[in-house]
Coordinates of C-alpha atoms in Angstrom, one line a residue:
M220 CA 0.1 0.2 -0.1
A221 CA 1.4 3.2 -1.1
F222 CA 0.5 6.8 1.0
N223 CA 1.2 9.4 -1.3
S224 CA 2.9 12.1 0.6
S225 CA 0.6 15.2 -1.3
S226 CA -3.0 13.5 -0.6
V227 CA -1.4 12.6 3.4
V228 CA -2.4 16.2 5.6
V229 CA 0.5 15.3 9.4
R230 CA -2.3 16.9 11.6
M231 CA 1.1 16.5 14.9
G232 CA 3.8 18.8 15.1
L233 CA 6.2 16.7 15.7
S234 CA 8.6 18.0 13.5
S235 CA 9.3 20.5 11.3
S236 CA 9.9 19.2 8.0
Q237 CA 6.6 17.9 6.5
D238 CA 8.0 14.5 4.6
A239 CA 9.9 14.3 8.1
A240 CA 6.5 14.7 10.0
S241 CA 4.9 12.1 6.9
V242 CA 7.7 9.0 7.9
D243 CA 7.0 9.6 11.6
S244 CA 3.1 8.9 11.5
V245 CA 3.6 5.8 8.8
T246 CA 5.2 4.8 11.2
L247 CA 3.4 4.8 14.0
F248 CA 0.0 4.0 12.5
V249 CA 2.4 0.8 11.1
L250 CA 3.2 0.1 15.0
L251 CA -0.5 0.3 15.8
L252 CA -1.6 -2.1 13.1
C253 CA 0.5 -4.3 14.6
S254 CA -0.9 -3.6 18.4
C255 CA -4.6 -4.8 16.9
I256 CA -3.1 -7.9 15.1
L257 CA -1.6 -8.7 18.7
F258 CA -4.0 -8.4 21.2
G259 CA -6.5 -9.3 18.3
H260 CA -4.7 -12.5 18.1
L261 CA -4.8 -12.4 22.1
L262 CA -8.7 -11.6 22.9
Q263 CA -9.1 -14.6 19.9
K264 CA -11.4 -16.9 22.9
S265 CA -12.9 -14.0 24.1
K266 CA -16.6 -14.3 24.8
W267 CA -17.0 -10.6 24.2
M268 CA -14.6 -8.9 22.7
T269 CA -13.8 -8.9 17.4
E270 CA -11.1 -7.8 16.3
S271 CA -12.1 -5.3 14.7
V272 CA -13.5 -4.2 18.9
V273 CA -10.0 -3.5 19.7
A274 CA -8.9 -1.9 16.4
L275 CA -11.8 0.4 16.9
I276 CA -10.6 0.8 20.4
I277 CA -7.0 1.0 19.9
G278 CA -8.3 4.1 17.6
L279 CA -10.1 5.7 20.4
I280 CA -7.3 5.5 23.5
T281 CA -4.9 6.3 20.9
G282 CA -7.1 9.5 19.3
I283 CA -7.5 10.7 22.5
I284 CA -4.0 10.4 23.2
I285 CA -3.1 12.8 20.4
L286 CA -5.2 15.0 21.4
L287 CA -3.5 15.4 24.9
T288 CA -0.6 15.8 22.6
T289 CA -1.3 18.2 20.0
G290 CA -3.3 20.2 23.1
G291 CA -7.0 19.3 21.5
K292 CA -5.5 20.7 18.0
S293 CA -6.1 17.1 16.2
S294 CA -6.9 13.3 17.3
R295 CA -5.7 11.8 14.1
I296 CA -2.0 10.7 12.3
L297 CA -3.7 11.1 8.7
V298 CA -6.6 13.1 7.6
F299 CA -9.5 11.0 5.8
D300 CA -9.1 10.9 2.1
E301 CA -12.2 8.7 0.5
D302 CA -9.2 7.8 -2.6
L303 CA -7.6 6.0 0.0
F304 CA -10.1 3.6 2.1
F305 CA -12.0 3.2 -2.6
I306 CA -8.5 3.1 -4.8
Y307 CA -6.6 0.8 -1.5
L308 CA -8.8 -0.5 1.5
L309 CA -11.5 -1.2 0.0
P310 CA -10.2 -3.5 -3.3
P311 CA -8.2 -6.3 -0.7
I312 CA -11.3 -6.7 0.9
I313 CA -14.0 -7.5 -1.6
F314 CA -11.5 -9.2 -3.9
N315 CA -11.0 -11.6 -1.2
A316 CA -14.0 -12.3 -0.1
G317 CA -15.4 -13.9 -3.7
F318 CA -12.7 -15.8 -4.1
Q319 CA -12.4 -17.5 -0.8
V320 CA -16.0 -17.6 -0.8
K321 CA -17.9 -21.3 -0.6
K322 CA -19.5 -21.1 -4.1
K323 CA -21.6 -23.7 -3.5
Q324 CA -23.2 -22.0 -0.6
F325 CA -23.8 -18.6 -1.4
F326 CA -25.5 -19.6 -4.8
R327 CA -27.2 -22.3 -2.8
N328 CA -28.5 -19.5 -1.2
F329 CA -28.9 -17.0 -4.0
L330 CA -32.4 -15.6 -3.5
A331 CA -31.8 -14.8 -0.5
I332 CA -29.1 -13.2 -0.9
M333 CA -29.7 -11.1 -3.1
L334 CA -33.7 -10.3 -2.0
Y335 CA -31.5 -8.8 1.5
G336 CA -28.7 -7.1 0.1
V337 CA -30.8 -5.7 -3.6
I338 CA -35.0 -5.3 -2.9
G339 CA -33.5 -5.2 1.5
S340 CA -30.9 -2.2 0.6
L341 CA -33.8 -0.5 -1.8
I342 CA -36.0 -1.2 1.4
S343 CA -33.9 0.1 4.3
F344 CA -32.9 3.2 1.9
L345 CA -36.4 4.4 1.4
I346 CA -36.9 3.8 5.2
V347 CA -34.0 6.3 6.7
S348 CA -34.7 8.7 3.5
L349 CA -37.9 9.4 3.6
G350 CA -38.1 9.4 7.6
S351 CA -35.0 11.7 8.0
I352 CA -36.9 14.2 5.7
Q353 CA -40.4 13.6 7.6
L354 CA -38.1 13.5 11.6
F355 CA -35.5 16.1 10.6
K356 CA -37.5 19.5 9.7
K357 CA -38.5 18.6 14.0
L358 CA -34.6 19.5 14.4
D359 CA -33.2 23.2 12.9
I360 CA -30.6 21.1 10.6
D361 CA -29.7 22.4 7.7
L362 CA -29.7 20.4 4.2
V363 CA -31.0 22.0 1.8
T364 CA -31.8 19.6 -1.0
V365 CA -34.1 16.0 -1.3
G366 CA -30.0 14.9 -3.3
D367 CA -29.4 15.2 1.0
Y368 CA -31.8 12.9 2.1
F369 CA -31.4 10.7 -0.4
A370 CA -27.9 10.3 -0.3
L371 CA -27.9 10.1 3.9
G372 CA -30.7 7.4 2.8
A373 CA -27.6 5.3 1.2
V374 CA -25.1 5.9 3.7
F375 CA -27.2 4.3 6.5
S376 CA -27.8 1.8 4.6
A377 CA -24.4 0.6 3.8
T378 CA -23.8 -2.1 6.5
D379 CA -21.1 -3.9 7.6
S380 CA -20.7 -7.9 8.3
V381 CA -17.1 -7.8 8.9
C382 CA -17.8 -7.8 13.1
T383 CA -20.1 -10.5 13.1
L384 CA -18.3 -12.6 10.1
Q385 CA -15.6 -12.9 12.7
V386 CA -18.2 -14.0 15.5
L387 CA -20.1 -16.4 13.0
D388 CA -17.7 -20.1 12.6
Q389 CA -18.3 -20.9 9.5
D390 CA -17.9 -24.9 9.6
E391 CA -20.4 -25.2 13.0
T392 CA -23.2 -22.2 11.1
P393 CA -22.4 -22.5 7.3
H394 CA -26.2 -21.7 6.1
L395 CA -25.7 -18.1 8.2
Y396 CA -22.1 -17.4 7.3
S397 CA -23.3 -17.7 4.0
L398 CA -26.3 -15.4 4.2
V399 CA -24.6 -13.1 6.4
F400 CA -21.3 -12.6 4.5
G401 CA -23.3 -12.4 1.2
E402 CA -25.9 -10.3 2.5
G403 CA -23.5 -7.7 3.5
V404 CA -20.7 -8.3 -0.1
V405 CA -23.3 -7.0 -2.0
N406 CA -25.8 -4.4 0.1
D407 CA -22.3 -2.9 0.1
A408 CA -22.0 -2.5 -3.9
T409 CA -26.4 -1.9 -3.9
S410 CA -25.6 0.8 -1.8
V411 CA -22.3 2.1 -2.9
V412 CA -24.0 1.9 -6.7
L413 CA -27.9 3.8 -5.0
F414 CA -25.1 7.0 -3.7
N415 CA -23.8 7.2 -7.3
A416 CA -26.6 6.8 -8.9
I417 CA -27.6 9.6 -7.1
Q418 CA -25.5 11.8 -7.4
K419 CA -26.6 11.5 -11.5
L420 CA -30.3 12.3 -10.8
D421 CA -32.1 15.6 -10.2
L422 CA -33.6 15.0 -7.2
S423 CA -35.3 19.1 -7.3
H424 CA -38.4 17.9 -9.4
I425 CA -39.8 13.8 -8.6
T426 CA -41.5 12.8 -11.4
P427 CA -42.3 9.6 -12.6
A428 CA -39.8 10.3 -14.9
N429 CA -36.3 11.0 -12.4
I430 CA -37.5 7.5 -10.7
M431 CA -38.0 5.4 -14.1
Q432 CA -34.3 7.1 -14.9
F433 CA -33.0 6.6 -11.5
I434 CA -34.1 2.7 -11.6
G435 CA -32.4 1.8 -14.9
N436 CA -29.2 4.1 -14.1
F437 CA -29.4 1.3 -10.7
L438 CA -29.9 -1.6 -12.9
Y439 CA -27.1 -0.4 -15.6
L440 CA -25.1 -0.3 -13.2
F441 CA -25.3 -2.9 -11.0
L442 CA -25.3 -5.7 -14.4
T443 CA -22.5 -4.0 -16.3
S444 CA -20.6 -4.3 -12.9
T445 CA -21.0 -7.7 -12.7
L446 CA -20.7 -8.6 -16.6
L447 CA -17.6 -6.8 -16.7
G448 CA -16.2 -8.9 -13.1
I449 CA -17.3 -11.8 -14.8
V450 CA -15.0 -10.9 -18.0
V451 CA -11.9 -10.2 -16.7
G452 CA -12.2 -13.3 -14.4
L453 CA -12.0 -15.1 -17.6
F454 CA -9.9 -13.2 -19.6
S455 CA -7.1 -14.0 -16.4
A456 CA -7.8 -17.4 -16.9
Y457 CA -7.3 -17.8 -20.6
L458 CA -4.1 -15.7 -20.0
I459 CA -2.8 -18.0 -17.2
K460 CA -3.7 -21.5 -18.9
K461 CA -2.4 -20.6 -22.5
L462 CA 0.9 -18.7 -22.0
Y463 CA 1.9 -21.4 -18.2
F464 CA 3.9 -18.6 -16.3
G465 CA 4.5 -21.5 -13.9
R466 CA 7.1 -23.4 -16.1
H467 CA 9.3 -20.3 -15.0
S468 CA 8.4 -18.7 -12.4
T469 CA 5.1 -18.8 -9.9
D470 CA 6.0 -15.3 -8.6
R471 CA 4.4 -14.5 -12.2
E472 CA 1.4 -16.2 -11.8
I473 CA 0.7 -14.2 -8.4
A474 CA 1.6 -10.8 -10.3
L475 CA -0.8 -11.5 -12.6
M476 CA -3.3 -12.1 -10.7
I477 CA -3.3 -9.4 -8.0
L478 CA -2.5 -7.6 -11.3
M479 CA -5.4 -8.5 -13.3
A480 CA -8.7 -7.9 -9.6
Y481 CA -6.8 -4.7 -9.3
F482 CA -7.3 -3.8 -12.7
S483 CA -11.3 -5.1 -12.4
Y484 CA -11.6 -2.6 -9.4
M485 CA -10.4 0.2 -11.4
L486 CA -11.2 -0.1 -14.9
A487 CA -15.2 -0.5 -13.2
E488 CA -14.4 2.8 -11.3
L489 CA -12.5 4.4 -14.8
L490 CA -16.0 3.9 -17.0
D491 CA -18.1 4.6 -13.7
L492 CA -19.8 1.8 -13.1
S493 CA -19.4 0.0 -9.0
G494 CA -16.0 -0.8 -8.8
I495 CA -17.7 -3.7 -5.7
L496 CA -19.7 -5.7 -7.3
T497 CA -16.9 -5.8 -10.3
V498 CA -14.6 -7.1 -8.0
F499 CA -16.1 -9.4 -5.8
F500 CA -17.7 -11.5 -8.7
C501 CA -14.1 -11.4 -10.4
G502 CA -12.5 -13.1 -6.8
I503 CA -15.4 -16.0 -8.1
V504 CA -14.8 -16.5 -11.8
M505 CA -10.7 -16.4 -10.4
S506 CA -11.4 -19.4 -7.6
H507 CA -13.5 -21.1 -9.9
Y508 CA -11.1 -21.5 -13.1
T509 CA -8.0 -19.2 -12.9
W510 CA -6.7 -20.7 -9.4
H511 CA -6.9 -24.0 -10.9
N512 CA -4.9 -23.0 -13.1
V513 CA -1.7 -22.0 -11.9
T514 CA 1.5 -24.3 -9.9
E515 CA 0.1 -25.3 -6.8
N516 CA 2.6 -23.0 -5.0
S517 CA 0.8 -20.6 -6.9
R518 CA -2.5 -22.2 -5.3
I519 CA -1.1 -21.3 -1.6
T520 CA 0.7 -18.4 -2.3
S521 CA -2.3 -17.1 -3.3
R522 CA -5.2 -17.9 -1.0
H523 CA -2.5 -16.6 2.2
A524 CA -1.8 -13.4 -0.4
F525 CA -4.8 -12.5 -0.5
A526 CA -6.1 -13.2 3.0
T527 CA -3.3 -11.2 4.2
F528 CA -4.0 -8.1 1.7
S529 CA -7.6 -7.5 3.3
L530 CA -6.8 -8.5 6.3
I531 CA -4.8 -5.6 7.2
S532 CA -6.8 -3.2 5.1
E533 CA -9.8 -3.9 7.3
I534 CA -7.6 -3.6 10.7
F535 CA -6.1 -0.3 9.0
I536 CA -10.0 0.8 8.0
F537 CA -11.2 0.4 12.3
L538 CA -8.2 1.2 13.8
Y539 CA -9.2 4.8 11.2
V540 CA -12.7 5.3 11.9
G541 CA -11.8 4.8 16.0
M542 CA -8.6 8.1 16.1
D543 CA -11.7 10.0 13.2
A544 CA -14.3 9.9 16.2
L545 CA -12.5 12.0 17.8
D546 CA -11.5 14.9 15.4
I547 CA -12.2 17.8 17.3
E548 CA -13.3 20.2 14.1
K549 CA -15.7 18.2 13.3
W550 CA -16.9 18.1 16.8
R551 CA -16.8 21.8 17.0
F552 CA -18.9 22.8 14.8
A553 CA -21.8 20.3 15.5
S554 CA -20.8 20.7 19.5
N555 CA -23.3 24.6 18.6
S556 CA -26.0 22.6 18.9
P557 CA -25.6 19.0 20.9
W558 CA -29.6 18.9 21.3
T559 CA -29.3 18.3 17.9
L560 CA -26.3 16.3 17.2
F561 CA -28.0 13.8 20.0
G562 CA -31.4 14.3 18.4
T563 CA -29.7 13.4 14.9
S564 CA -28.3 11.1 16.0
A565 CA -30.9 8.5 17.8
I566 CA -33.4 9.3 15.2
L567 CA -30.9 7.9 12.2
L568 CA -29.5 4.7 14.7
S569 CA -34.0 4.7 14.9
L570 CA -34.2 4.7 11.6
V571 CA -32.2 2.1 10.7
L572 CA -33.2 -0.8 13.7
I573 CA -36.7 0.2 12.1
G574 CA -35.8 -0.1 8.2
R575 CA -33.9 -3.4 9.2
A576 CA -37.1 -5.3 10.4
A577 CA -38.9 -3.8 7.6
F578 CA -36.9 -6.7 5.7
V579 CA -35.0 -9.3 7.3
F580 CA -38.1 -11.0 8.7
P581 CA -40.9 -10.1 6.0
L582 CA -38.2 -10.7 2.6
S583 CA -36.8 -14.4 5.1
F584 CA -40.8 -15.4 4.6
I585 CA -40.3 -15.5 1.1
A586 CA -37.5 -16.8 0.7
N587 CA -38.4 -19.9 2.8
L588 CA -41.4 -20.2 0.2
F589 CA -39.0 -21.3 -2.8
R590 CA -37.2 -23.8 0.2
K591 CA -38.9 -27.1 -0.7
S592 CA -36.4 -28.4 2.5
R593 CA -37.8 -27.8 6.4
N594 CA -34.2 -28.5 6.8
D595 CA -32.6 -25.8 4.6
K596 CA -35.3 -23.1 5.8
I597 CA -34.2 -19.8 7.0
A598 CA -35.5 -19.6 11.0
F599 CA -37.0 -16.9 13.3
K600 CA -33.5 -17.4 15.2
Q601 CA -31.4 -17.6 12.2
Q602 CA -33.4 -14.2 11.1
V603 CA -32.9 -12.7 14.5
V604 CA -28.8 -12.8 14.1
I605 CA -29.4 -12.2 10.7
W606 CA -31.2 -8.8 11.6
W607 CA -28.6 -8.1 14.9
S608 CA -25.8 -8.4 12.9
G609 CA -26.9 -6.6 9.3
L610 CA -27.5 -3.2 12.1
M611 CA -23.3 -2.5 12.4
R612 CA -22.7 -0.1 9.4
G613 CA -19.0 1.0 8.6
A614 CA -16.2 2.2 6.7
V615 CA -18.5 2.3 4.0
S616 CA -20.9 4.7 5.2
I617 CA -18.0 6.5 6.8
A618 CA -16.7 7.3 3.7
L619 CA -19.8 7.7 1.6
A620 CA -21.0 10.6 4.1
Y621 CA -16.9 11.9 3.7
N622 CA -17.3 12.2 -0.1
K623 CA -21.3 13.9 0.5
F624 CA -21.0 16.1 3.4
T625 CA -17.3 17.3 3.2
T626 CA -14.3 18.8 1.3
S627 CA -10.9 16.9 1.9
G628 CA -11.9 15.4 4.8
H629 CA -13.0 18.6 6.5
T630 CA -15.9 21.5 6.5
Q631 CA -17.0 24.0 8.6
V632 CA -20.8 23.8 7.5
Q633 CA -22.8 22.9 10.7
G634 CA -25.7 21.0 9.0
N635 CA -23.0 18.8 6.8
A636 CA -20.3 18.1 10.6
I637 CA -24.0 17.4 12.5
M638 CA -24.1 14.9 9.9
I639 CA -20.1 12.8 10.5
T640 CA -20.8 13.3 13.5
S641 CA -23.8 10.9 13.6
T642 CA -22.7 8.6 11.0
I643 CA -19.0 7.9 13.4
T644 CA -22.2 8.2 16.5
V645 CA -23.8 5.5 15.1
V646 CA -21.4 3.7 13.6
L647 CA -19.4 3.1 16.8
L648 CA -22.7 2.8 18.9
T649 CA -22.7 -0.1 16.1
N650 CA -19.9 -2.1 15.9
V651 CA -18.6 -2.0 19.5
V652 CA -22.3 -2.3 21.5
G653 CA -23.1 -4.8 18.6
G654 CA -20.2 -6.4 18.7
L655 CA -19.5 -6.4 22.6
L656 CA -23.3 -8.3 22.3
T657 CA -22.6 -10.5 19.3
K658 CA -21.5 -13.8 20.7
P659 CA -23.4 -14.3 23.4
L660 CA -25.9 -13.5 20.9
V661 CA -24.8 -16.5 18.8
R662 CA -24.1 -18.6 21.4
F663 CA -28.3 -18.1 23.0
L664 CA -30.6 -18.2 20.3
L665 CA -27.8 -21.2 17.9
D666 CA -27.0 -23.8 19.7
P667 CA -23.4 -24.4 18.4
H668 CA -23.0 -28.6 17.9
M669 CA -26.0 -28.4 16.0
H670 CA -26.8 -25.7 13.1
V671 CA -30.3 -26.2 11.8
G672 CA -30.8 -26.2 8.5
E673 CA -27.3 -27.7 8.0
S674 CA -27.0 -31.5 6.8
S675 CA -23.9 -33.6 8.2
I676 CA -22.9 -33.6 4.3
S677 CA -23.2 -29.8 4.5
S678 CA -20.7 -29.7 8.0
G679 CA -18.3 -32.2 6.4
L680 CA -17.8 -29.5 3.8
F681 CA -16.6 -26.6 6.1
S682 CA -14.5 -28.2 8.1
A683 CA -11.9 -28.2 5.3
K684 CA -11.8 -24.7 5.8
N685 CA -9.0 -24.1 6.6
L686 CA -6.3 -26.5 4.5
P687 CA -4.6 -23.6 2.6
L688 CA -4.5 -25.9 -0.6
L689 CA -7.2 -28.8 -0.9
T690 CA -6.6 -32.4 -2.0
N691 CA -5.2 -32.5 -4.9
G692 CA -6.0 -29.9 -6.4
Q693 CA -10.2 -30.4 -5.9
D694 CA -12.6 -28.2 -4.8
I695 CA -14.8 -29.5 -2.2
E696 CA -17.6 -28.0 -2.8
S697 CA -17.7 -28.8 -6.6
S698 CA -17.0 -32.2 -5.7
I699 CA -20.2 -32.6 -3.1
D700 CA -23.4 -32.9 -4.3
A701 CA -25.8 -32.7 -0.8
G702 CA -30.0 -31.6 -0.6
N703 CA -33.7 -32.7 -1.6
P704 CA -33.0 -34.4 -5.1
L705 CA -36.4 -32.3 -6.1
D706 CA -34.6 -28.8 -4.7
S707 CA -34.6 -26.5 -8.2
S708 CA -31.3 -25.4 -6.6
K709 CA -29.9 -28.6 -7.2
L710 CA -31.5 -29.0 -10.3
V711 CA -30.0 -25.1 -11.5
H712 CA -27.1 -26.8 -10.1
Q713 CA -26.7 -29.9 -12.2
Y714 CA -27.1 -28.1 -15.7
W715 CA -24.9 -25.2 -14.8
R716 CA -22.2 -28.5 -13.9
T717 CA -23.2 -30.0 -17.5
F718 CA -22.6 -26.7 -18.8
D719 CA -20.2 -25.0 -17.0
D720 CA -17.7 -29.6 -18.1
T721 CA -18.7 -29.1 -21.7
F722 CA -17.8 -25.3 -22.6
M723 CA -16.4 -23.4 -19.7
R724 CA -13.6 -25.5 -18.5
P725 CA -12.0 -27.0 -21.7
V726 CA -11.3 -23.7 -22.7
F727 CA -10.8 -21.0 -18.8
G728 CA -9.2 -24.1 -17.9
G729 CA -9.9 -25.1 -14.2
R730 CA -10.6 -28.1 -11.8
G731 CA -9.9 -31.5 -13.9
F732 CA -9.5 -29.4 -16.9
V733 CA -5.6 -27.8 -17.0
P734 CA -2.7 -30.4 -15.2
I735 CA -1.2 -30.6 -12.1
I736 CA 2.0 -28.4 -11.6
P737 CA 3.9 -29.2 -8.4
A738 CA 5.8 -26.8 -8.7
S739 CA 7.9 -24.1 -11.7
T740 CA 10.9 -25.3 -13.2
T741 CA 12.8 -22.1 -10.7
E742 CA 11.8 -23.6 -7.8
D743 CA 12.7 -26.5 -8.7
N744 CA 16.4 -25.7 -9.2
I745 CA 16.4 -23.2 -6.4
H746 CA 15.8 -26.9 -4.2

């Protein structure tokens, strides 16, 4: 990860030289990242704490120390930059999510995931937007355009399931894990697409034509972003399969995989599409085809490399959010109306709670109508966990709020300052309180030894999640086909497998269609 010295503003007066201060700041931040990983490891078996909550708390403590050190002038080492977040930090997280996803489980729950992630996000978006329009009238907040309220709805429709996924065990609750994980990724992408579509829409006069234009823009961004990710993923698989990089060096294979994944994200941003959706589906396609076309060493290394990049980015984000929460500038402007700030935060948090409940339970009922097997239905206790997990708001909400209500991370407008500080308040409350209570809630509602809705075969399927390389290069998900023989999802899966084996794998490679290469020539010579 590179830090552009022109975009990084140092907030600590520890050195007379700006370049030296930048080095000091980055060094301190790296030390804090190491501390988060260390304490996260030591508290891994805690019944309450999660790694994201640890990072938030360390960020808050560091912010307090910096405030005292600088005489109350600043609480941050670096100024928040949306470009830093969207260009450097978010892509590794989303790509690794797609690359490591259990594809069979993900697509088996695809209908429910899309209902939660797309339809549910739209419902939450409307409730937060329309609710804030009505309730903010009673508060003295300077939001002058309808677009501000709808942008606020997009900001608070973005969930952050990272904290919850750290306490859900993919072995013990694969069904629930798949639902929460899939919804979180699709929801983040939907929120960003909504936000971008609103920015392009003239909301000064809402007409049926504007509404149709909004729906058209949303569908266009969603579908084209998904298609672009699939195309780039297939191109990387074909390229590596044909050129056979492994005969010389596995380094080139891994480098090409990383660069192609990043290229898909940046190309989507260049074309004004959703980079989140693009890189997520690129990760799914690359794990299905490209990963099987590389050497054995590349498979092991790539999985660990992608997971490592994702871990560092996640900790970086939570650590920075904790530090930024104490930024004195925004609180100074917002503190002129403390009751307005309190009321705004309370309204937004209430709307998030209501908006979440308004779609989780009804959409779960609809999803259960299409599940023929009783064991596959989403139980009420599972719905409660899904509702609770989606209450958390995180870095995506912060980034979108900064994008809308600040300029280069700063604002001197009271209304905008209240929006930023309220967003930070909701993020801290939902993550810290939600993160601390999620483990007890899961233990209380769900039996950790017998998860409803999962067969023994499915449980065995996920027991290999920690293996860096599956036996003989085989994808366990692909080789196991469990479920009700009359289930339509299995029928669709069988048609897909036939099409995949007949047309896709012979061209793009994949399990069983490429030779297993134990190591490269260069590596053999070294050993």
